[in-house]
PDB file of C-alpha atoms in Angstrom:
ATOM      1  CA  MET S  14      28.730 -25.401 -13.732  1.00 46.00           C
ATOM      2  CA  SER S  15      26.975 -23.256 -16.344  1.00 48.00           C
ATOM      3  CA  THR S  16      26.935 -19.455 -15.891  1.00 56.00           C
ATOM      4  CA  GLN S  17      24.790 -18.802 -18.965  1.00 67.00           C
ATOM      5  CA  MET S  18      22.338 -15.918 -18.577  1.00 74.00           C
ATOM      6  CA  PRO S  19      18.738 -17.191 -18.305  1.00 81.00           C
ATOM      7  CA  THR S  20      16.438 -16.207 -21.153  1.00 88.00           C
ATOM      8  CA  GLN S  21      13.142 -17.288 -19.614  1.00 93.00           C
ATOM      9  CA  MET S  22      11.461 -17.139 -16.231  1.00 96.00           C
ATOM     10  CA  ARG S  23       8.358 -18.378 -14.458  1.00 96.00           C
ATOM     11  CA  ALA S  24       5.541 -15.928 -13.731  1.00 96.00           C
ATOM     12  CA  LEU S  25       2.016 -15.912 -12.284  1.00 94.00           C
ATOM     13  CA  THR S  26      -0.932 -14.374 -14.133  1.00 92.00           C
ATOM     14  CA  ALA S  27      -4.654 -14.229 -13.401  1.00 90.00           C
ATOM     15  CA  GLY S  28      -6.719 -17.123 -14.748  1.00 86.00           C
ATOM     16  CA  THR S  29     -10.464 -17.542 -14.458  1.00 83.00           C
ATOM     17  CA  ASP S  30     -12.569 -18.034 -11.313  1.00 81.00           C
ATOM     18  CA  ASN S  31      -9.918 -16.600  -8.973  1.00 81.00           C
ATOM     19  CA  THR S  32      -7.227 -18.995 -10.145  1.00 87.00           C
ATOM     20  CA  VAL S  33      -3.610 -18.257 -11.021  1.00 89.00           C
ATOM     21  CA  LEU S  34      -1.659 -19.553 -13.995  1.00 91.00           C
ATOM     22  CA  TRP S  35       2.011 -20.476 -14.011  1.00 94.00           C
ATOM     23  CA  GLN S  36       3.564 -19.374 -17.278  1.00 94.00           C
ATOM     24  CA  HIS S  37       6.996 -19.239 -18.858  1.00 95.00           C
ATOM     25  CA  ARG S  38       7.905 -15.750 -20.066  1.00 94.00           C
ATOM     26  CA  ASP S  39      10.942 -14.182 -21.673  1.00 94.00           C
ATOM     27  CA  LEU S  40      13.242 -12.410 -19.261  1.00 95.00           C
ATOM     28  CA  PRO S  41      12.153  -8.736 -19.173  1.00 95.00           C
ATOM     29  CA  LYS S  42      14.366  -6.332 -21.126  1.00 95.00           C
ATOM     30  CA  VAL S  43      16.060  -3.459 -19.319  1.00 96.00           C
ATOM     31  CA  GLN S  44      15.361   0.042 -20.668  1.00 96.00           C
ATOM     32  CA  PRO S  45      18.000   2.770 -20.155  1.00 97.00           C
ATOM     33  CA  ASN S  46      16.195   4.147 -17.066  1.00 97.00           C
ATOM     34  CA  GLU S  47      15.341   0.747 -15.565  1.00 97.00           C
ATOM     35  CA  VAL S  48      16.670  -1.802 -13.116  1.00 97.00           C
ATOM     36  CA  ARG S  49      16.055  -5.536 -13.485  1.00 98.00           C
ATOM     37  CA  ILE S  50      15.576  -7.290 -10.158  1.00 98.00           C
ATOM     38  CA  LYS S  51      15.971 -10.972  -9.399  1.00 98.00           C
ATOM     39  CA  VAL S  52      12.939 -11.360  -7.155  1.00 98.00           C
ATOM     40  CA  ALA S  53      13.351 -12.838  -3.690  1.00 98.00           C
ATOM     41  CA  TYR S  54       9.897 -12.007  -2.265  1.00 98.00           C
ATOM     42  CA  SER S  55       6.680 -10.477  -3.596  1.00 97.00           C
ATOM     43  CA  GLY S  56       4.139  -8.537  -1.553  1.00 94.00           C
ATOM     44  CA  MET S  57       0.421  -9.325  -1.737  1.00 91.00           C
ATOM     45  CA  ASN S  58      -2.118  -6.508  -1.868  1.00 88.00           C
ATOM     46  CA  ARG S  59      -5.871  -6.163  -2.171  1.00 84.00           C
ATOM     47  CA  ALA S  60      -5.361  -5.059  -5.781  1.00 86.00           C
ATOM     48  CA  ASP S  61      -3.868  -8.480  -6.580  1.00 88.00           C
ATOM     49  CA  LEU S  62      -6.955 -10.207  -5.191  1.00 87.00           C
ATOM     50  CA  MET S  63      -9.228  -7.836  -7.121  1.00 85.00           C
ATOM     51  CA  GLN S  64      -7.286  -8.553 -10.303  1.00 87.00           C
ATOM     52  CA  LEU S  65      -7.706 -12.281  -9.719  1.00 86.00           C
ATOM     53  CA  ALA S  66     -11.451 -11.696  -9.380  1.00 85.00           C
ATOM     54  CA  GLY S  67     -11.513  -9.783 -12.669  1.00 82.00           C
ATOM     55  CA  HIS S  68     -12.292  -6.388 -11.123  1.00 80.00           C
ATOM     56  CA  TYR S  69      -8.923  -4.614 -11.378  1.00 79.00           C
ATOM     57  CA  PRO S  70      -7.314  -4.836 -14.814  1.00 81.00           C
ATOM     58  CA  PRO S  71      -3.675  -3.730 -15.094  1.00 82.00           C
ATOM     59  CA  PRO S  72      -3.195  -0.139 -16.290  1.00 82.00           C
ATOM     60  CA  PRO S  73      -2.553   0.326 -20.034  1.00 86.00           C
ATOM     61  CA  GLY S  74       0.936  -0.813 -20.948  1.00 84.00           C
ATOM     62  CA  ALA S  75       1.578  -2.581 -17.634  1.00 85.00           C
ATOM     63  CA  SER S  76       2.472  -6.244 -17.322  1.00 90.00           C
ATOM     64  CA  ASP S  77      -0.364  -8.744 -16.952  1.00 91.00           C
ATOM     65  CA  VAL S  78       1.790 -10.587 -14.414  1.00 95.00           C
ATOM     66  CA  LEU S  79       0.449 -10.081 -10.887  1.00 94.00           C
ATOM     67  CA  GLY S  80       2.353  -8.319  -8.131  1.00 94.00           C
ATOM     68  CA  LEU S  81       2.827  -4.659  -7.196  1.00 94.00           C
ATOM     69  CA  GLU S  82       5.899  -4.816  -4.966  1.00 96.00           C
ATOM     70  CA  VAL S  83       8.991  -6.971  -4.555  1.00 98.00           C
ATOM     71  CA  SER S  84      12.294  -7.294  -2.805  1.00 98.00           C
ATOM     72  CA  GLY S  85      15.368  -8.878  -4.288  1.00 98.00           C
ATOM     73  CA  VAL S  86      18.807  -8.297  -5.783  1.00 98.00           C
ATOM     74  CA  VAL S  87      19.677  -6.038  -8.712  1.00 98.00           C
ATOM     75  CA  HIS S  88      20.376  -8.272 -11.718  1.00 97.00           C
ATOM     76  CA  ALA S  89      21.025  -5.628 -14.379  1.00 96.00           C
ATOM     77  CA  VAL S  90      20.931  -1.825 -14.709  1.00 97.00           C
ATOM     78  CA  GLY S  91      20.113   0.424 -17.658  1.00 96.00           C
ATOM     79  CA  ALA S  92      22.653   2.760 -19.222  1.00 97.00           C
ATOM     80  CA  GLU S  93      21.158   5.847 -17.541  1.00 97.00           C
ATOM     81  CA  VAL S  94      21.018   4.378 -14.024  1.00 96.00           C
ATOM     82  CA  SER S  95      23.661   5.407 -11.492  1.00 94.00           C
ATOM     83  CA  ALA S  96      21.872   5.034  -8.149  1.00 94.00           C
ATOM     84  CA  HIS S  97      21.870   1.211  -8.162  1.00 96.00           C
ATOM     85  CA  GLN S  98      24.430  -1.444  -9.001  1.00 96.00           C
ATOM     86  CA  VAL S  99      24.302  -5.140  -9.805  1.00 97.00           C
ATOM     87  CA  GLY S 100      24.173  -7.068  -6.539  1.00 96.00           C
ATOM     88  CA  ASP S 101      22.421  -4.368  -4.489  1.00 97.00           C
ATOM     89  CA  LYS S 102      19.633  -5.567  -2.209  1.00 97.00           C
ATOM     90  CA  VAL S 103      16.533  -3.519  -3.040  1.00 98.00           C
ATOM     91  CA  CYS S 104      12.771  -3.273  -2.840  1.00 97.00           C
ATOM     92  CA  ALA S 105      10.517  -1.755  -5.496  1.00 97.00           C
ATOM     93  CA  LEU S 106       7.023  -0.463  -6.192  1.00 95.00           C
ATOM     94  CA  LEU S 107       5.606  -1.789  -9.481  1.00 95.00           C
ATOM     95  CA  ALA S 108       2.786  -1.229 -11.935  1.00 91.00           C
ATOM     96  CA  GLY S 109       2.721  -5.040 -12.219  1.00 93.00           C
ATOM     97  CA  GLY S 110       5.025  -7.994 -12.807  1.00 95.00           C
ATOM     98  CA  GLY S 111       6.117  -8.821  -9.269  1.00 96.00           C
ATOM     99  CA  TYR S 112       4.951 -12.451  -9.174  1.00 97.00           C
ATOM    100  CA  ALA S 113       7.827 -13.579 -11.354  1.00 97.00           C
ATOM    101  CA  GLU S 114      11.450 -14.604 -11.030  1.00 97.00           C
ATOM    102  CA  TYR S 115      12.614 -11.312 -12.549  1.00 98.00           C
ATOM    103  CA  VAL S 116      11.043  -7.887 -13.051  1.00 98.00           C
ATOM    104  CA  SER S 117      12.211  -4.658 -14.717  1.00 97.00           C
ATOM    105  CA  VAL S 118      11.162  -1.390 -13.120  1.00 97.00           C
ATOM    106  CA  PRO S 119      12.052   2.316 -13.487  1.00 97.00           C
ATOM    107  CA  ALA S 120      14.982   3.086 -11.214  1.00 97.00           C
ATOM    108  CA  ASN S 121      13.090   5.884  -9.423  1.00 96.00           C
ATOM    109  CA  GLN S 122      10.681   3.242  -8.075  1.00 96.00           C
ATOM    110  CA  VAL S 123      13.534   1.229  -6.516  1.00 97.00           C
ATOM    111  CA  LEU S 124      14.864   1.691  -2.977  1.00 95.00           C
ATOM    112  CA  GLY S 125      17.782   0.198  -1.139  1.00 95.00           C
ATOM    113  CA  ILE S 126      16.766  -2.139   1.675  1.00 94.00           C
ATOM    114  CA  PRO S 127      16.548  -0.166   4.960  1.00 89.00           C
ATOM    115  CA  LYS S 128      19.402  -0.967   7.329  1.00 89.00           C
ATOM    116  CA  GLY S 129      18.662  -3.981   9.504  1.00 92.00           C
ATOM    117  CA  MET S 130      15.650  -5.106   7.458  1.00 95.00           C
ATOM    118  CA  GLU S 131      15.450  -8.536   5.844  1.00 96.00           C
ATOM    119  CA  LEU S 132      14.352  -9.078   2.236  1.00 97.00           C
ATOM    120  CA  ALA S 133      11.240 -10.940   3.423  1.00 96.00           C
ATOM    121  CA  HIS S 134      10.048  -7.850   5.336  1.00 95.00           C
ATOM    122  CA  ALA S 135      11.150  -5.341   2.718  1.00 96.00           C
ATOM    123  CA  ALA S 136       8.764  -6.848   0.145  1.00 96.00           C
ATOM    124  CA  GLY S 137       5.843  -5.446   2.135  1.00 93.00           C
ATOM    125  CA  ILE S 138       6.833  -1.815   2.756  1.00 93.00           C
ATOM    126  CA  CYS S 139       6.718  -0.034  -0.623  1.00 93.00           C
ATOM    127  CA  GLU S 140       3.022  -0.193  -1.454  1.00 93.00           C
ATOM    128  CA  VAL S 141       1.691   0.689   1.981  1.00 94.00           C
ATOM    129  CA  PHE S 142       4.154   3.462   2.823  1.00 95.00           C
ATOM    130  CA  ALA S 143       3.884   5.039  -0.631  1.00 94.00           C
ATOM    131  CA  THR S 144       0.078   4.956  -0.351  1.00 95.00           C
ATOM    132  CA  ALA S 145       0.151   6.368   3.175  1.00 97.00           C
ATOM    133  CA  TRP S 146       2.609   9.159   2.368  1.00 97.00           C
ATOM    134  CA  PHE S 147       0.973  10.147  -0.934  1.00 97.00           C
ATOM    135  CA  ASN S 148      -2.536  10.409   0.483  1.00 98.00           C
ATOM    136  CA  ILE S 149      -1.781  11.893   3.910  1.00 98.00           C
ATOM    137  CA  TYR S 150       1.127  14.228   3.203  1.00 98.00           C
ATOM    138  CA  ASP S 151       0.765  14.971  -0.523  1.00 97.00           C
ATOM    139  CA  ILE S 152      -2.955  14.843  -1.362  1.00 97.00           C
ATOM    140  CA  ALA S 153      -4.275  15.973   2.048  1.00 98.00           C
ATOM    141  CA  ALA S 154      -1.196  18.178   2.722  1.00 98.00           C
ATOM    142  CA  THR S 155      -1.329  17.298   6.414  1.00 98.00           C
ATOM    143  CA  GLN S 156       0.559  19.768   8.629  1.00 97.00           C
ATOM    144  CA  PRO S 157       2.275  19.067  11.979  1.00 96.00           C
ATOM    145  CA  GLY S 158      -0.267  18.895  14.772  1.00 97.00           C
ATOM    146  CA  GLU S 159      -3.286  18.221  12.539  1.00 98.00           C
ATOM    147  CA  ARG S 160      -5.482  15.364  13.703  1.00 98.00           C
ATOM    148  CA  ILE S 161      -5.932  12.237  11.572  1.00 98.00           C
ATOM    149  CA  LEU S 162      -8.818   9.761  11.609  1.00 98.00           C
ATOM    150  CA  MET S 163      -7.611   6.454  10.162  1.00 98.00           C
ATOM    151  CA  HIS S 164     -10.130   3.726   9.344  1.00 96.00           C
ATOM    152  CA  ALA S 165      -9.075   0.051   9.058  1.00 94.00           C
ATOM    153  CA  ALA S 166      -6.059   1.116  11.066  1.00 95.00           C
ATOM    154  CA  ALA S 167      -4.598  -2.394  11.408  1.00 94.00           C
ATOM    155  CA  SER S 168      -4.334  -2.768   7.633  1.00 93.00           C
ATOM    156  CA  GLY S 169      -0.958  -2.376   5.968  1.00 93.00           C
ATOM    157  CA  VAL S 170      -1.724   1.208   4.954  1.00 95.00           C
ATOM    158  CA  GLY S 171      -3.172   1.947   8.394  1.00 96.00           C
ATOM    159  CA  GLN S 172      -0.045   0.725  10.151  1.00 97.00           C
ATOM    160  CA  ALA S 173       2.088   2.831   7.807  1.00 97.00           C
ATOM    161  CA  VAL S 174      -0.022   5.937   8.532  1.00 98.00           C
ATOM    162  CA  LEU S 175       0.302   5.398  12.282  1.00 98.00           C
ATOM    163  CA  GLN S 176       4.093   5.164  12.082  1.00 97.00           C
ATOM    164  CA  LEU S 177       4.451   8.189   9.796  1.00 98.00           C
ATOM    165  CA  ALA S 178       2.054  10.248  11.909  1.00 98.00           C
ATOM    166  CA  LYS S 179       4.030   9.492  15.053  1.00 97.00           C
ATOM    167  CA  VAL S 180       7.207  10.785  13.401  1.00 97.00           C
ATOM    168  CA  PHE S 181       5.571  13.911  11.953  1.00 97.00           C
ATOM    169  CA  GLY S 182       3.592  14.914  15.034  1.00 97.00           C
ATOM    170  CA  ASN S 183       0.019  14.092  13.998  1.00 98.00           C
ATOM    171  CA  PRO S 184      -2.364  12.632  16.606  1.00 98.00           C
ATOM    172  CA  VAL S 185      -4.365   9.684  15.224  1.00 98.00           C
ATOM    173  CA  PHE S 186      -7.802   8.297  16.084  1.00 98.00           C
ATOM    174  CA  ALA S 187      -7.907   4.692  14.813  1.00 98.00           C
ATOM    175  CA  THR S 188     -10.885   2.495  13.981  1.00 97.00           C
ATOM    176  CA  ALA S 189     -10.859  -1.253  13.348  1.00 96.00           C
ATOM    177  CA  GLY S 190     -13.064  -4.299  13.764  1.00 93.00           C
ATOM    178  CA  ALA S 191     -11.354  -6.178  16.606  1.00 96.00           C
ATOM    179  CA  ASP S 192      -9.892  -5.291  19.991  1.00 96.00           C
ATOM    180  CA  GLU S 193      -6.636  -7.050  19.062  1.00 97.00           C
ATOM    181  CA  LYS S 194      -6.289  -4.787  16.023  1.00 97.00           C
ATOM    182  CA  LEU S 195      -6.970  -1.726  18.141  1.00 97.00           C
ATOM    183  CA  LYS S 196      -4.312  -2.812  20.623  1.00 97.00           C
ATOM    184  CA  LEU S 197      -1.833  -3.006  17.733  1.00 97.00           C
ATOM    185  CA  ALA S 198      -2.895   0.474  16.603  1.00 97.00           C
ATOM    186  CA  GLN S 199      -2.225   1.832  20.090  1.00 97.00           C
ATOM    187  CA  GLN S 200       1.187   0.176  20.153  1.00 97.00           C
ATOM    188  CA  LEU S 201       1.979   1.987  16.893  1.00 97.00           C
ATOM    189  CA  GLY S 202       0.944   5.343  18.338  1.00 96.00           C
ATOM    190  CA  ALA S 203      -2.841   5.805  18.059  1.00 98.00           C
ATOM    191  CA  GLU S 204      -4.133   8.235  20.707  1.00 97.00           C
ATOM    192  CA  GLN S 205      -7.717   6.957  20.675  1.00 97.00           C
ATOM    193  CA  VAL S 206      -9.410   3.889  19.145  1.00 97.00           C
ATOM    194  CA  TRP S 207     -12.903   2.689  18.273  1.00 96.00           C
ATOM    195  CA  ASN S 208     -14.234  -0.796  17.509  1.00 97.00           C
ATOM    196  CA  ARG S 209     -16.545  -0.500  14.483  1.00 92.00           C
ATOM    197  CA  HIS S 210     -18.769  -3.235  15.894  1.00 93.00           C
ATOM    198  CA  HIS S 211     -19.863  -0.746  18.561  1.00 93.00           C
ATOM    199  CA  GLY S 212     -21.621   1.341  15.895  1.00 88.00           C
ATOM    200  CA  SER S 213     -20.946   4.868  14.688  1.00 92.00           C
ATOM    201  CA  PHE S 214     -17.628   6.454  15.632  1.00 95.00           C
ATOM    202  CA  VAL S 215     -19.046   9.989  15.356  1.00 96.00           C
ATOM    203  CA  ASP S 216     -19.541  10.847  19.053  1.00 96.00           C
ATOM    204  CA  ALA S 217     -16.192   9.387  20.075  1.00 97.00           C
ATOM    205  CA  VAL S 218     -14.256  11.305  17.409  1.00 98.00           C
ATOM    206  CA  LYS S 219     -16.095  14.554  18.206  1.00 97.00           C
ATOM    207  CA  ALA S 220     -15.198  14.129  21.885  1.00 97.00           C
ATOM    208  CA  TRP S 221     -11.565  13.577  20.847  1.00 97.00           C
ATOM    209  CA  GLY S 222     -11.548  16.906  19.029  1.00 97.00           C
ATOM    210  CA  GLY S 223     -12.643  16.000  15.516  1.00 98.00           C
ATOM    211  CA  ALA S 224     -10.468  15.234  12.504  1.00 98.00           C
ATOM    212  CA  ASP S 225      -8.542  17.537  10.195  1.00 98.00           C
ATOM    213  CA  VAL S 226      -7.710  14.674   7.826  1.00 98.00           C
ATOM    214  CA  ILE S 227      -9.529  11.373   7.293  1.00 98.00           C
ATOM    215  CA  LEU S 228      -8.102   8.447   5.313  1.00 97.00           C
ATOM    216  CA  ASP S 229     -10.955   6.085   4.491  1.00 95.00           C
ATOM    217  CA  PRO S 230     -10.683   2.737   2.677  1.00 93.00           C
ATOM    218  CA  VAL S 231     -14.299   1.858   3.580  1.00 90.00           C
ATOM    219  CA  ALA S 232     -16.642   4.481   2.006  1.00 90.00           C
ATOM    220  CA  GLY S 233     -20.347   3.480   2.033  1.00 91.00           C
ATOM    221  CA  SER S 234     -22.057   4.672   5.217  1.00 90.00           C
ATOM    222  CA  TYR S 235     -18.713   5.929   6.551  1.00 91.00           C
ATOM    223  CA  ILE S 236     -18.823   8.884   4.138  1.00 93.00           C
ATOM    224  CA  GLY S 237     -21.719  10.576   5.947  1.00 93.00           C
ATOM    225  CA  TRP S 238     -20.197   9.842   9.350  1.00 94.00           C
ATOM    226  CA  ASN S 239     -16.845  11.208   8.198  1.00 96.00           C
ATOM    227  CA  GLN S 240     -18.547  14.428   7.169  1.00 95.00           C
ATOM    228  CA  GLU S 241     -19.918  14.865  10.697  1.00 96.00           C
ATOM    229  CA  VAL S 242     -16.492  14.736  12.349  1.00 97.00           C
ATOM    230  CA  LEU S 243     -14.446  16.799   9.888  1.00 97.00           C
ATOM    231  CA  ASN S 244     -13.133  20.037  11.380  1.00 97.00           C
ATOM    232  CA  GLN S 245     -13.274  23.348   9.488  1.00 96.00           C
ATOM    233  CA  ASP S 246     -11.123  23.053   6.324  1.00 96.00           C
ATOM    234  CA  GLY S 247     -10.835  19.304   6.917  1.00 97.00           C
ATOM    235  CA  ARG S 248      -9.921  16.906   4.118  1.00 98.00           C
ATOM    236  CA  LEU S 249     -11.412  13.489   3.410  1.00 97.00           C
ATOM    237  CA  VAL S 250      -9.461  11.091   1.181  1.00 97.00           C
ATOM    238  CA  VAL S 251     -11.234   7.892   0.095  1.00 95.00           C
ATOM    239  CA  ILE S 252      -8.908   5.099  -1.062  1.00 92.00           C
ATOM    240  CA  GLY S 253     -11.209   2.066  -1.012  1.00 87.00           C
ATOM    241  CA  LEU S 254     -14.788   0.875  -1.261  1.00 83.00           C
ATOM    242  CA  MET S 255     -14.969  -1.986   1.247  1.00 81.00           C
ATOM    243  CA  GLY S 256     -18.256  -0.604   2.616  1.00 83.00           C
ATOM    244  CA  GLY S 257     -19.808   0.086  -0.785  1.00 84.00           C
ATOM    245  CA  ARG S 258     -19.598   2.743  -3.498  1.00 84.00           C
ATOM    246  CA  VAL S 259     -22.882   4.529  -2.739  1.00 86.00           C
ATOM    247  CA  ALA S 260     -22.969   7.212  -0.038  1.00 84.00           C
ATOM    248  CA  GLU S 261     -25.251  10.006   1.184  1.00 84.00           C
ATOM    249  CA  LEU S 262     -23.968  13.477   2.054  1.00 84.00           C
ATOM    250  CA  ASP S 263     -25.635  16.405   3.778  1.00 83.00           C
ATOM    251  CA  ALA S 264     -25.157  19.239   1.258  1.00 80.00           C
ATOM    252  CA  GLY S 265     -26.135  21.767   3.925  1.00 79.00           C
TER     253      GLY S 265
END
């Protein structure tokens, strides 16, 4: 049986009209600060779908191969890497390149698989938890006890916010578009919920006590409504435009 190191791999890139292309690529090189992972599973995110539609080009210098997160086994490590070893089971957050058999990534974007978690599940935790943590606890600087309004709460990011908020002592008001999604949000710790098909959430959130921090992947008409429920010194972080990119604010 041959043990020769592979020199090529299969990878998926964006074609035209929302199609994907299978391609053969050279195995990615490993820079001194990088880890090369033999991919077991790749996560799928809205950014991948937007890239397929031609609306989300990869950042300058990033791979044109789709995929922003993976799980797998360390295949090689760079000379400056000490935190990971060949054979380790890991997951990683990527600038691109995850829809391939192998991917190289800076070692500081690689995490060991959490205890008791399978590789299939680990492929879906990096993007959503990094997004949730960065926006809620870094950008918005949310403090213990501050109240969070989370829109699209049953999304991957929404579920991550709910779990983090429960640990760090932040009550959450969750909105979503189906009662089943709201039930999931409550199971993950949401104090109050609102079905967006019932109209504006403004009165319900005000009755709850308002929001100190709002994480909004919707924008559009939600921007004005968000403004109405923000408490003094509240922070609004917009991370998506599902409801449209044009909004109206009351400057008074």
